[in-house]
Structure formats: structure tokens, C-alpha cells
CSV table of C-alpha atoms in Angstrom, one decimal:
chain,number,residue,atom,x,y,z
A,17,LYS,CA,0.0,0.0,-0.4
A,18,GLN,CA,1.3,3.4,-0.4
A,19,GLU,CA,2.2,5.1,1.8
A,20,VAL,CA,2.5,9.5,1.5
A,21,THR,CA,4.5,11.1,4.6
A,22,GLN,CA,4.8,15.2,5.0
A,23,ILE,CA,7.5,16.0,7.6
A,24,PRO,CA,7.2,18.7,9.2
A,25,ALA,CA,4.0,18.4,10.3
A,26,ALA,CA,3.8,22.3,10.6
A,27,LEU,CA,6.8,25.1,10.1
A,28,SER,CA,6.2,28.8,11.1
A,29,VAL,CA,8.1,31.5,9.3
A,30,PRO,CA,9.2,35.2,9.0
A,31,GLU,CA,7.6,36.7,5.8
A,32,GLY,CA,10.4,36.9,2.9
A,33,GLU,CA,11.7,33.4,3.8
A,34,ASN,CA,12.0,30.9,0.8
A,35,LEU,CA,9.3,27.6,1.8
A,36,VAL,CA,10.6,24.4,1.9
A,37,LEU,CA,8.1,21.4,2.1
A,38,ASN,CA,8.7,18.3,1.7
A,39,CYS,CA,6.6,15.1,0.3
A,40,SER,CA,8.3,11.2,0.3
A,41,PHE,CA,5.9,8.5,-0.9
A,42,THR,CA,6.9,4.5,-1.1
A,43,ASP,CA,5.9,2.9,-4.1
A,44,SER,CA,8.2,4.9,-7.2
A,45,ALA,CA,5.2,3.4,-9.5
A,46,ILE,CA,3.2,6.0,-9.5
A,47,TYR,CA,1.4,8.2,-12.5
A,48,ASN,CA,1.5,11.9,-12.0
A,49,LEU,CA,2.2,14.1,-7.6
A,50,GLN,CA,0.0,16.7,-7.5
A,51,TRP,CA,0.7,19.1,-4.2
A,52,PHE,CA,-2.4,21.2,-3.2
A,53,ARG,CA,-2.9,24.1,-0.9
A,54,GLN,CA,-6.2,24.1,1.6
A,55,ASP,CA,-7.0,26.7,3.9
A,56,PRO,CA,-8.8,26.3,7.2
A,57,GLY,CA,-12.4,25.5,6.4
A,58,LYS,CA,-12.1,25.3,3.1
A,59,GLY,CA,-11.7,22.4,0.8
A,60,LEU,CA,-8.4,22.0,-1.3
A,61,THR,CA,-7.0,23.9,-4.1
A,62,SER,CA,-4.5,22.4,-6.7
A,63,LEU,CA,-1.5,24.0,-7.1
A,64,LEU,CA,0.8,22.2,-9.7
A,65,LEU,CA,0.5,18.5,-11.2
A,66,ILE,CA,3.9,16.6,-12.1
A,67,GLN,CA,3.7,13.8,-14.2
A,68,SER,CA,5.9,10.9,-13.8
A,69,SER,CA,8.2,12.0,-16.9
A,70,GLN,CA,8.8,14.8,-15.2
A,71,ARG,CA,11.4,16.3,-13.1
A,72,GLU,CA,9.9,19.6,-11.7
A,73,GLN,CA,6.9,21.5,-12.3
A,74,THR,CA,7.2,25.6,-12.2
A,75,SER,CA,4.6,28.2,-11.4
A,76,GLY,CA,4.8,32.0,-9.9
A,77,ARG,CA,6.1,31.7,-7.5
A,78,LEU,CA,5.7,28.2,-7.4
A,79,ASN,CA,8.3,25.4,-8.6
A,80,ALA,CA,7.9,21.6,-7.5
A,81,SER,CA,10.4,18.7,-8.3
A,82,LEU,CA,10.2,15.1,-8.3
A,83,ASP,CA,12.6,12.5,-8.0
A,84,LYS,CA,10.5,9.2,-8.9
A,85,SER,CA,13.4,7.1,-7.7
A,86,SER,CA,14.0,8.0,-4.2
A,87,GLY,CA,10.6,8.7,-4.1
A,88,ARG,CA,10.1,12.2,-3.0
A,89,SER,CA,8.5,16.0,-4.1
A,90,THR,CA,9.7,18.9,-2.7
A,91,LEU,CA,7.8,22.3,-2.9
A,92,TYR,CA,9.6,25.3,-2.9
A,93,ILE,CA,7.6,28.7,-2.6
A,94,ALA,CA,10.2,31.9,-2.9
A,95,ALA,CA,10.1,36.0,-0.7
A,96,SER,CA,7.0,33.6,1.8
A,97,GLN,CA,4.1,36.7,2.7
A,98,PRO,CA,1.2,36.0,5.0
A,99,GLY,CA,-1.0,34.8,2.4
A,100,ASP,CA,0.7,31.9,2.1
A,101,SER,CA,-0.5,30.5,5.8
A,102,ALA,CA,-2.1,27.4,5.0
A,103,THR,CA,-2.4,23.7,5.4
A,104,TYR,CA,-0.4,22.1,2.1
A,105,LEU,CA,-0.9,18.2,1.1
A,106,CYS,CA,0.6,16.4,-1.4
A,107,ALA,CA,-1.3,13.6,-3.6
A,108,VAL,CA,0.0,10.5,-5.5
A,109,SER,CA,-1.6,8.8,-8.0
A,110,PRO,CA,-0.6,5.2,-9.4
A,111,TYR,CA,-1.7,4.0,-12.5
A,112,ASP,CA,-5.6,4.1,-11.6
A,113,TYR,CA,-8.2,6.3,-10.1
A,114,LYS,CA,-6.9,6.0,-6.7
A,115,LEU,CA,-5.1,8.4,-5.0
A,116,SER,CA,-3.2,8.5,-1.9
A,117,PHE,CA,-2.5,11.6,0.1
A,118,GLY,CA,-0.1,13.0,3.0
A,119,ALA,CA,-1.3,13.9,5.7
A,120,GLY,CA,0.5,17.6,4.8
A,121,THR,CA,2.4,20.6,6.3
A,122,THR,CA,0.6,23.5,8.4
A,123,VAL,CA,2.6,26.4,7.3
A,124,THR,CA,2.4,30.1,9.5
A,125,VAL,CA,4.3,33.1,8.0
A,126,ARG,CA,4.7,35.4,10.1
A,127,ALA,CA,4.6,39.3,9.5
B,22,ASN,CA,-17.4,29.6,-13.1
B,23,ALA,CA,-19.2,27.7,-9.8
B,24,GLY,CA,-16.2,24.7,-10.0
B,25,VAL,CA,-17.6,22.0,-7.7
B,26,THR,CA,-20.9,23.0,-5.4
B,27,GLN,CA,-21.7,20.7,-2.4
B,28,THR,CA,-24.6,21.5,-0.3
B,29,PRO,CA,-25.1,22.1,2.6
B,30,LYS,CA,-22.4,22.9,4.1
B,31,PHE,CA,-23.2,21.6,7.1
B,32,GLN,CA,-25.9,19.4,9.1
B,33,VAL,CA,-26.2,18.1,11.8
B,34,LEU,CA,-28.0,14.5,12.3
B,35,LYS,CA,-29.4,11.9,15.5
B,36,THR,CA,-28.1,9.1,15.2
B,37,GLY,CA,-30.5,6.6,12.7
B,38,GLN,CA,-31.8,9.7,10.9
B,39,SER,CA,-30.6,9.9,6.9
B,40,MET,CA,-29.7,12.0,4.0
B,41,THR,CA,-28.1,12.9,1.1
B,42,LEU,CA,-24.9,15.2,0.2
B,43,GLN,CA,-25.7,16.7,-3.1
B,44,CYS,CA,-22.2,17.7,-5.5
B,45,ALA,CA,-22.6,18.8,-8.9
B,46,GLN,CA,-19.3,20.1,-11.3
B,47,ASP,CA,-20.2,22.4,-13.9
B,48,MET,CA,-16.4,21.7,-15.4
B,49,ASN,CA,-17.3,18.7,-17.4
B,50,HIS,CA,-15.6,16.6,-15.9
B,51,ASN,CA,-15.6,12.7,-16.4
B,52,SER,CA,-14.4,11.4,-12.6
B,53,MET,CA,-16.1,12.5,-9.6
B,54,TYR,CA,-14.8,10.7,-5.5
B,55,TRP,CA,-15.8,11.4,-2.4
B,56,TYR,CA,-13.3,11.4,0.3
B,57,ARG,CA,-13.7,11.9,4.1
B,58,GLN,CA,-10.7,14.3,5.9
B,59,ASP,CA,-10.6,13.2,9.9
B,60,PRO,CA,-8.2,15.1,12.4
B,61,GLY,CA,-4.8,12.1,12.3
B,62,MET,CA,-6.8,10.5,9.5
B,63,GLY,CA,-6.1,12.5,6.6
B,64,LEU,CA,-8.5,12.2,3.3
B,65,ARG,CA,-9.7,9.0,2.7
B,66,LEU,CA,-12.1,8.0,-0.9
B,67,ILE,CA,-15.0,6.8,0.0
B,68,TYR,CA,-16.6,6.2,-4.0
B,69,TYR,CA,-15.7,7.1,-6.8
B,70,SER,CA,-16.7,7.4,-10.4
B,71,ALA,CA,-15.2,7.2,-13.8
B,72,SER,CA,-18.4,7.6,-15.7
B,73,GLU,CA,-21.8,8.1,-15.9
B,74,GLY,CA,-23.6,5.0,-14.5
B,75,THR,CA,-20.8,3.7,-12.9
B,76,THR,CA,-19.5,3.8,-9.2
B,77,ASP,CA,-16.6,1.9,-7.7
B,78,LYS,CA,-15.5,1.7,-3.5
B,79,GLY,CA,-13.0,3.8,-2.4
B,80,GLU,CA,-11.1,3.0,1.4
B,81,VAL,CA,-13.7,3.8,3.0
B,82,PRO,CA,-17.6,2.9,1.7
B,83,ASN,CA,-19.2,0.9,4.9
B,84,GLY,CA,-22.9,2.7,6.0
B,85,TYR,CA,-22.8,4.7,2.5
B,86,ASN,CA,-24.1,5.0,-1.2
B,87,VAL,CA,-23.5,6.9,-4.3
B,88,SER,CA,-25.3,7.5,-7.3
B,89,ARG,CA,-24.2,9.0,-10.3
B,90,LEU,CA,-27.2,9.6,-12.7
B,91,ASN,CA,-26.2,12.3,-14.9
B,92,LYS,CA,-22.4,13.5,-16.2
B,93,ARG,CA,-22.7,17.1,-13.5
B,94,GLU,CA,-24.3,15.2,-10.2
B,95,PHE,CA,-23.0,12.3,-7.6
B,96,SER,CA,-24.2,12.4,-4.6
B,97,LEU,CA,-23.4,10.3,-1.2
B,98,ARG,CA,-26.8,9.0,0.5
B,99,LEU,CA,-26.8,7.9,4.4
B,100,GLU,CA,-28.9,5.5,5.2
B,101,SER,CA,-28.6,5.5,9.1
B,102,ALA,CA,-26.1,8.2,10.5
B,103,ALA,CA,-23.7,6.3,13.1
B,104,PRO,CA,-21.5,9.0,15.1
B,105,SER,CA,-18.4,7.3,13.5
B,106,GLN,CA,-19.5,9.4,10.1
B,107,THR,CA,-19.0,12.5,11.5
B,108,SER,CA,-16.6,14.2,9.6
B,109,VAL,CA,-16.0,17.0,6.6
B,110,TYR,CA,-17.0,14.9,3.4
B,111,PHE,CA,-15.6,16.1,-0.1
B,112,CYS,CA,-16.1,16.4,-3.3
B,113,ALA,CA,-14.2,16.4,-6.1
B,114,SER,CA,-14.4,16.3,-9.9
B,115,ARG,CA,-11.1,15.7,-12.6
B,116,VAL,CA,-11.6,15.6,-16.5
B,117,THR,CA,-8.5,12.0,-16.3
B,118,ASP,CA,-7.3,10.5,-14.3
B,119,ASN,CA,-4.2,12.4,-15.1
B,120,SER,CA,-5.2,15.7,-15.2
B,121,PRO,CA,-4.9,17.6,-11.4
B,122,LEU,CA,-8.8,17.1,-8.8
B,123,HIS,CA,-11.2,20.5,-8.3
B,124,PHE,CA,-12.5,19.9,-5.2
B,125,GLY,CA,-15.7,21.2,-3.3
B,126,ASN,CA,-15.7,23.3,0.6
B,127,GLY,CA,-17.4,20.2,1.7
B,128,THR,CA,-20.1,19.3,4.2
B,129,ARG,CA,-19.5,19.5,7.9
B,130,LEU,CA,-20.8,16.7,9.2
B,131,THR,CA,-22.4,15.9,12.8
B,132,VAL,CA,-23.7,12.7,13.6
B,133,THR,CA,-25.2,13.1,18.1
């Protein structure tokens, strides 16, 4: 069974610092990996989707890398802002419909 | 563009009562999902529908039924609610298994 781990569970940084969020998974036979953001009391918003054949994906201040062989993905958020405070989840998808989600990293950006 | 819409947003039930959670998407997506999110358990798949008229059980289907009557709508029914079903329920959809998953804002259900 695919296990997805996100460490640390919580992170607090001053505004302007770069954020580095980690996601590890146990089975490298994946179709894609997604990063999501969840604000309190809201649903998940898809940030980036990386196909298994890709090494990284970028959107604005966000960059996600994928190393399938080592079972790792990293989400980088450049020049963090208080509005980046949220819970960030990763999810891996095998070659079917099922996704396995990590428990998330809760980020607080201090002004 | 509304995306994925879930109703109701909040619900309180007594043990044994039944209810249906509604979900509709306006993005012409093929696949639809129902998840529950619990503290310490993360997101767990209840049911999945690849297309109109087809459904598959997920990780935690017991106590739930689903219906995909058309491409837009995917409903989740609790026939006899139990306190263990107190949770936040999310509906999600996507075009294919290799495209981003879009979520609704959730239904917060309390069973007393």
C-alpha cells in the first residue's frame, strides 16, 4: 500500500523567507503527483501537478520537483508572504483513479 | 465558473437518521470522487465514479451509498447515520486520471 509522508507537520517562518516543503512516498510506480493548498474551513486547491515523466513544474513563486526513484517531491515557495499561510498537502496517483494523500504541512508566515 | 458545488455546507443528524449530500460540477469532468477528512486520518476515499452510471468503492465505503445519475452530479447517501460518520465530506472531480483534481468546499457533518 502506498504511504505518503509529509515532514514537518507544521512550520513557522518570517515573511520573505523561502519555504521548502517535503513529501515522500513508498511506491515509485506513480502516474503523477499533485500539490494542494487547504485554507481553514475550505476545500483543497490544486497548485501543481507533476507527471511521472517530469522532473519539475513551476507556477509563479511555486516550484515543485519530483524524484521518482527516491520517492520524494519538494515544493518550494519563494519569498513567502502571510497569505501563503495554509496547509499544504501532496497526493500521489498510481496508474488508476486512486490517490494517496499525505497528512499535510501547516505553514504559518509571520509578518 | 462555479467549479464543484456541495450542499449543504453544515448538517447535524441524530443517530439513525438518513441524508443525502449533493455534489455538482460544471467543468464537464468525467471522474468524480467522495472523500472524508478526519483529524489524524487525512483524506480517505469513500466512492469513485469514472463516468455516468459507474461507481467503485474506495477505502471506506461501509455505511454509504452513491449515485451518479448524470455527468454533472454525484450524490452520497447515509442511510442510517452513526457518530463514526461525523466528519468533513469533500466531493472532487477531474477530466481524466492524469489531470488536476478539483475540490468543493466540503460538508461538515455532525452525528449525535
